[in-house]
Amino acid sequence: MDDSTSRTLSRRSVLKLGGGGIALLAGGGLLAACTSATSPKTNPASAGPDSGSLTIADIADDTDKPSVAAAAAAVAAFKAKQPNVTVVTKLQPSGADEVAAFIASRTAPTAYVVSSNDVSPMIAAKQVPDMTAIIKKWEHFDELAPALLDTFGLNGTYYGLPQYSGSTGLVISKPLFQSAGLDPTDWQRGGKTFADFRAAAKAISDKNPGVAGFQATLKGPRQGGLSLLTLMYANGQLTYRQDDATKKYTATCNTPQAVAALQLLQQMYWQDKSMGSNPVIAYLDGFQALASGKAAMCMSAFDGPGQVAAAGAERPDDFIMVPFPINDTAQGTLIGSGSGYVFSNTVNQSDLQAAFDYTVFENLSVEGVSAYYKAWLEAGKADGSGETPQTVPFATLLLKAGSALRAQIEEAVKPYVPAYSLSLYGDYFATTAKINLAPEPVVKGKEIKTALQTPVEVIMTKPNANPQTELDKANAVIQQALNS
């Protein structure tokens, strides 16, 4: 959830902890796939170009032997099913500049991984093709979670396939919640409001002196602005609107909903004393506060429990992920992190179909997931790292709760993932899959987050600061940016 979460992440690049640690490798190419129960409606033995070659850029780190071995297993399994198609995997782009270079290159991949937050501008610039017909033809299309699929779409048209896209949530300490008489599993089911959030933080701090009920992570240059964005979105307020006729943008960061979001931080810090002595810390420092027992909850992308484990928590299972409280389900909440495949707009439909076949083959099939995980586990033993793919499967993130395919994939990985467990998430993914997800602002996103950083810093230093006044100032700066 830090300001760098617009970065491109793949399953291979998201937090890996060797041995008995937690690895949330959810996305990209980590769930290798070979198809049996998950074949596309098109015949996989004939779909795609004759003697064709596809380049799939979804490897984040080609020095990681277990993940590279697993990727090779995916390619081999796919080749067995579609012998007329050659798949070459390569490093994915890691940022906007590399994505632009990919698009401009004559050797651009047939499919490649980008951040969820980068998709909307790519659609607007016509840099990605319409994949709706191909995606809807997939046999398991109806099992995909609409809210997550929509992060790679616009008005019912789909331009890519998410690897994972999750809402910003809260990672919480079960023992500290229980100390205040709160039920952590009830929070995993969602449905909490700002009032519940504020009351819980205060109850925990009152019961545990010196503990922040909510550890805010507001250290700049834009982290505070991003945190405020999360609260605004959860309170039903986006950052601007566009006039359909004139196409001009109007900043909307000083509305009553936006003011209430900023005021919530002010009240929790100055009145409730539930945010600890220093809420202006960096994003990763929030997980350290949780791990050391100095905080009960903080904002997080879905990898929060793993981040707390990496921060040295003595009992990692004490920390679980819960949906972020929302006051307006019509707006939903901010995408906390996410990546997915987009496709080349310079290849023919046959190549696009074959590339899509490979992405679902690698990521969403029972045989393939098993093959990938088996290869990962064996490579981890062979290289002495002891690394095991203890993961939240892609299927868990993208397929609906109750999906037969999801259940089959989750079951299939168990022999290869000794510590496999969804206990740290409970109903989090099923709950957030029903929530409308909004990306960070597509237009002038950095300028907006930078402008919103200022009112956050003011209210954290001046107890009598007026949230409306501070947001009026920020909104004027944002409007200037939108006009430029």
GROMACS .gro file of C-alpha atoms in nm, residues 202-439:
model
  238
  202LYS     CA    1  -0.981   0.352   2.086
  203ALA     CA    2  -1.088   0.041   2.277
  204ILE     CA    3  -0.755  -0.129   2.204
  205SER     CA    4  -0.546   0.175   2.301
  206ASP     CA    5  -0.750   0.227   2.620
  207LYS     CA    6  -0.701  -0.137   2.717
  208ASN     CA    7  -0.331  -0.145   2.625
  209PRO     CA    8  -0.149   0.175   2.726
  210GLY     CA    9   0.130   0.262   2.487
  211VAL     CA   10  -0.022   0.063   2.199
  212ALA     CA   11  -0.155   0.234   1.887
  213GLY     CA   12  -0.497   0.095   1.810
  214PHE     CA   13  -0.431   0.213   1.455
  215GLN     CA   14  -0.077   0.274   1.333
  216ALA     CA   15  -0.102   0.527   1.053
  217THR     CA   16   0.182   0.536   0.801
  218LEU     CA   17   0.185   0.896   0.683
  219LYS     CA   18   0.549   0.973   0.612
  220GLY     CA   19   0.587   1.153   0.277
  221PRO     CA   20   0.639   1.256   0.015
  222ARG     CA   21   0.306   1.099  -0.084
  223GLN     CA   22   0.232   0.821   0.165
  224GLY     CA   23   0.006   1.043   0.376
  225GLY     CA   24  -0.173   1.152   0.060
  226LEU     CA   25  -0.223   0.790  -0.042
  227SER     CA   26  -0.356   0.703   0.305
  228LEU     CA   27  -0.600   0.992   0.284
  229LEU     CA   28  -0.703   0.874  -0.063
  230THR     CA   29  -0.785   0.534   0.084
  231LEU     CA   30  -1.009   0.694   0.346
  232MET     CA   31  -1.173   0.920   0.088
  233TYR     CA   32  -1.251   0.633  -0.147
  234ALA     CA   33  -1.385   0.427   0.143
  235ASN     CA   34  -1.612   0.721   0.228
  236GLY     CA   35  -1.749   0.739  -0.125
  237GLN     CA   36  -1.539   1.020  -0.267
  238LEU     CA   37  -1.310   0.998  -0.570
  239THR     CA   38  -1.060   1.275  -0.639
  240TYR     CA   39  -1.208   1.435  -0.951
  241ARG     CA   40  -1.487   1.410  -1.203
  242GLN     CA   41  -1.481   1.464  -1.577
  243ASP     CA   42  -1.749   1.647  -1.772
  244ASP     CA   43  -1.878   1.422  -2.051
  245ALA     CA   44  -1.924   1.710  -2.293
  246THR     CA   45  -1.621   1.929  -2.231
  247LYS     CA   46  -1.389   1.651  -2.106
  248LYS     CA   47  -1.263   1.894  -1.844
  249TYR     CA   48  -1.174   1.774  -1.494
  250THR     CA   49  -1.305   1.915  -1.168
  251ALA     CA   50  -1.119   1.838  -0.846
  252THR     CA   51  -1.342   1.694  -0.573
  253CYS     CA   52  -1.104   1.663  -0.278
  254ASN     CA   53  -1.281   1.913  -0.052
  255THR     CA   54  -1.630   1.762  -0.041
  256PRO     CA   55  -1.801   1.667   0.287
  257GLN     CA   56  -1.696   1.306   0.231
  258ALA     CA   57  -1.333   1.406   0.182
  259VAL     CA   58  -1.341   1.634   0.485
  260ALA     CA   59  -1.489   1.355   0.698
  261ALA     CA   60  -1.203   1.126   0.592
  262LEU     CA   61  -0.939   1.377   0.703
  263GLN     CA   62  -1.133   1.460   1.017
  264LEU     CA   63  -1.136   1.092   1.114
  265LEU     CA   64  -0.756   1.094   1.132
  266GLN     CA   65  -0.764   1.416   1.331
  267GLN     CA   66  -1.016   1.281   1.582
  268MET     CA   67  -0.839   0.949   1.629
  269TYR     CA   68  -0.504   1.117   1.689
  270TRP     CA   69  -0.594   1.419   1.902
  271GLN     CA   70  -0.919   1.317   2.074
  272ASP     CA   71  -0.906   0.939   2.104
  273LYS     CA   72  -0.527   0.908   2.144
  274SER     CA   73  -0.557   0.584   1.950
  275MET     CA   74  -0.284   0.639   1.690
  276GLY     CA   75   0.017   0.622   1.916
  277SER     CA   76   0.278   0.889   1.969
  278ASN     CA   77   0.404   0.898   1.610
  279PRO     CA   78   0.169   0.823   1.319
  280VAL     CA   79   0.402   0.987   1.065
  281ILE     CA   80   0.615   0.683   0.987
  282ALA     CA   81   0.697   0.495   0.667
  283TYR     CA   82   0.475   0.217   0.532
  284LEU     CA   83   0.706  -0.074   0.616
  285ASP     CA   84   0.765   0.068   0.965
  286GLY     CA   85   0.396   0.005   1.033
  287PHE     CA   86   0.454  -0.368   1.003
  288GLN     CA   87   0.744  -0.340   1.243
  289ALA     CA   88   0.511  -0.173   1.495
  290LEU     CA   89   0.267  -0.461   1.457
  291ALA     CA   90   0.540  -0.725   1.485
  292SER     CA   91   0.672  -0.571   1.806
  293GLY     CA   92   0.328  -0.545   1.968
  294LYS     CA   93   0.321  -0.165   1.956
  295ALA     CA   94   0.022  -0.146   1.721
  296ALA     CA   95  -0.298  -0.340   1.658
  297MET     CA   96  -0.372  -0.253   1.295
  298CYS     CA   97  -0.241  -0.064   0.996
  299MET     CA   98  -0.338  -0.011   0.633
  300SER     CA   99  -0.195  -0.270   0.401
  301ALA     CA  100  -0.198  -0.424   0.059
  302PHE     CA  101  -0.295  -0.793   0.072
  303ASP     CA  102   0.059  -0.903   0.160
  304GLY     CA  103   0.034  -0.751   0.509
  305PRO     CA  104   0.060  -1.072   0.716
  306GLY     CA  105   0.372  -1.171   0.526
  307GLN     CA  106   0.521  -0.826   0.580
  308VAL     CA  107   0.464  -0.858   0.955
  309ALA     CA  108   0.632  -1.199   0.950
  310ALA     CA  109   0.926  -1.048   0.762
  311ALA     CA  110   0.945  -0.777   1.028
  312GLY     CA  111   1.022  -1.042   1.287
  313ALA     CA  112   0.688  -1.122   1.451
  314GLU     CA  113   0.738  -1.395   1.709
  315ARG     CA  114   0.402  -1.552   1.619
  316PRO     CA  115   0.318  -1.467   1.254
  317ASP     CA  116  -0.015  -1.650   1.277
  318ASP     CA  117  -0.134  -1.381   1.518
  319PHE     CA  118  -0.171  -1.136   1.228
  320ILE     CA  119  -0.453  -1.157   0.978
  321MET     CA  120  -0.587  -0.953   0.689
  322VAL     CA  121  -0.931  -0.790   0.706
  323PRO     CA  122  -1.125  -0.570   0.461
  324PHE     CA  123  -1.093  -0.196   0.506
  325PRO     CA  124  -1.399  -0.032   0.667
  326ILE     CA  125  -1.615   0.142   0.409
  327ASN     CA  126  -1.907   0.381   0.440
  328ASP     CA  127  -2.024   0.372   0.079
  329THR     CA  128  -2.015   0.044  -0.108
  330ALA     CA  129  -2.109   0.226  -0.431
  331GLN     CA  130  -1.755   0.364  -0.444
  332GLY     CA  131  -1.588   0.072  -0.274
  333THR     CA  132  -1.224   0.108  -0.189
  334LEU     CA  133  -0.880   0.173  -0.329
  335ILE     CA  134  -0.684  -0.097  -0.506
  336GLY     CA  135  -0.408  -0.184  -0.263
  337SER     CA  136  -0.188  -0.359  -0.513
  338GLY     CA  137  -0.226  -0.562  -0.823
  339SER     CA  138  -0.087  -0.675  -1.151
  340GLY     CA  139  -0.207  -0.856  -1.455
  341TYR     CA  140  -0.153  -0.941  -1.817
  342VAL     CA  141  -0.213  -0.706  -2.106
  343PHE     CA  142  -0.154  -0.800  -2.466
  344SER     CA  143   0.015  -0.662  -2.773
  345ASN     CA  144  -0.199  -0.447  -2.999
  346THR     CA  145   0.016  -0.530  -3.301
  347VAL     CA  146  -0.050  -0.904  -3.333
  348ASN     CA  147  -0.337  -1.092  -3.494
  349GLN     CA  148  -0.634  -1.252  -3.321
  350SER     CA  149  -0.482  -1.597  -3.347
  351ASP     CA  150  -0.176  -1.483  -3.152
  352LEU     CA  151  -0.393  -1.305  -2.897
  353GLN     CA  152  -0.598  -1.619  -2.845
  354ALA     CA  153  -0.285  -1.830  -2.803
  355ALA     CA  154  -0.134  -1.581  -2.558
  356PHE     CA  155  -0.453  -1.577  -2.353
  357ASP     CA  156  -0.460  -1.958  -2.360
  358TYR     CA  157  -0.113  -1.958  -2.211
  359THR     CA  158  -0.194  -1.709  -1.934
  360VAL     CA  159  -0.490  -1.913  -1.810
  361PHE     CA  160  -0.296  -2.234  -1.871
  362GLU     CA  161  -0.011  -2.110  -1.654
  363ASN     CA  162  -0.224  -1.952  -1.385
  364LEU     CA  163  -0.568  -2.108  -1.364
  365SER     CA  164  -0.566  -2.483  -1.417
  366VAL     CA  165  -0.546  -2.773  -1.178
  367GLU     CA  166  -0.275  -2.977  -1.353
  368GLY     CA  167  -0.064  -2.675  -1.423
  369VAL     CA  168  -0.075  -2.531  -1.075
  370SER     CA  169   0.031  -2.870  -0.941
  371ALA     CA  170   0.313  -2.897  -1.193
  372TYR     CA  171   0.439  -2.550  -1.114
  373TYR     CA  172   0.434  -2.597  -0.739
  374LYS     CA  173   0.600  -2.935  -0.764
  375ALA     CA  174   0.882  -2.788  -0.974
  376TRP     CA  175   0.922  -2.498  -0.731
  377LEU     CA  176   0.945  -2.728  -0.431
  378GLU     CA  177   1.195  -2.961  -0.596
  379ALA     CA  178   1.415  -2.671  -0.710
  380GLY     CA  179   1.410  -2.525  -0.360
  381LYS     CA  180   1.539  -2.853  -0.222
  382ALA     CA  181   1.800  -2.890  -0.497
  383ASP     CA  182   1.957  -2.547  -0.455
  384GLY     CA  183   1.971  -2.576  -0.076
  385SER     CA  184   1.753  -2.270  -0.016
  386GLY     CA  185   1.476  -2.473   0.143
  387GLU     CA  186   1.237  -2.235  -0.028
  388THR     CA  187   0.882  -2.363  -0.050
  389PRO     CA  188   0.596  -2.199  -0.239
  390GLN     CA  189   0.382  -2.118   0.062
  391THR     CA  190   0.137  -1.905  -0.123
  392VAL     CA  191  -0.207  -1.766  -0.160
  393PRO     CA  192  -0.299  -1.908  -0.501
  394PHE     CA  193  -0.396  -1.682  -0.785
  395ALA     CA  194  -0.726  -1.869  -0.796
  396THR     CA  195  -0.802  -1.764  -0.440
  397LEU     CA  196  -0.760  -1.401  -0.540
  398LEU     CA  197  -0.938  -1.398  -0.875
  399LEU     CA  198  -1.207  -1.665  -0.863
  400LYS     CA  199  -1.532  -1.626  -0.673
  401ALA     CA  200  -1.589  -1.788  -0.338
  402GLY     CA  201  -1.766  -2.115  -0.410
  403SER     CA  202  -1.594  -2.156  -0.746
  404ALA     CA  203  -1.539  -2.526  -0.817
  405LEU     CA  204  -1.218  -2.445  -1.004
  406ARG     CA  205  -1.085  -2.242  -0.714
  407ALA     CA  206  -1.151  -2.527  -0.470
  408GLN     CA  207  -0.980  -2.776  -0.702
  409ILE     CA  208  -0.669  -2.559  -0.736
  410GLU     CA  209  -0.645  -2.493  -0.364
  411GLU     CA  210  -0.667  -2.864  -0.300
  412ALA     CA  211  -0.416  -2.946  -0.573
  413VAL     CA  212  -0.134  -2.737  -0.423
  414LYS     CA  213  -0.150  -2.891  -0.077
  415PRO     CA  214   0.099  -3.174  -0.145
  416TYR     CA  215   0.361  -2.921  -0.250
  417VAL     CA  216   0.299  -2.646   0.003
  418PRO     CA  217   0.354  -2.790   0.353
  419ALA     CA  218   0.239  -2.481   0.539
  420TYR     CA  219  -0.042  -2.394   0.300
  421SER     CA  220  -0.319  -2.215   0.487
  422LEU     CA  221  -0.578  -1.947   0.429
  423SER     CA  222  -0.617  -1.891   0.802
  424LEU     CA  223  -0.441  -1.555   0.779
  425TYR     CA  224  -0.706  -1.435   0.536
  426GLY     CA  225  -1.029  -1.615   0.620
  427ASP     CA  226  -1.306  -1.451   0.418
  428TYR     CA  227  -1.094  -1.149   0.321
  429PHE     CA  228  -1.060  -1.241  -0.046
  430ALA     CA  229  -1.419  -1.356  -0.079
  431THR     CA  230  -1.537  -1.035   0.084
  432THR     CA  231  -1.317  -0.796  -0.112
  433ALA     CA  232  -1.403  -0.973  -0.439
  434LYS     CA  233  -1.755  -0.828  -0.396
  435ILE     CA  234  -1.637  -0.472  -0.335
  436ASN     CA  235  -1.604  -0.216  -0.611
  437LEU     CA  236  -1.235  -0.139  -0.651
  438ALA     CA  237  -1.110   0.196  -0.774
  439PRO     CA  238  -0.756   0.255  -0.902
   0.00000   0.00000   0.00000
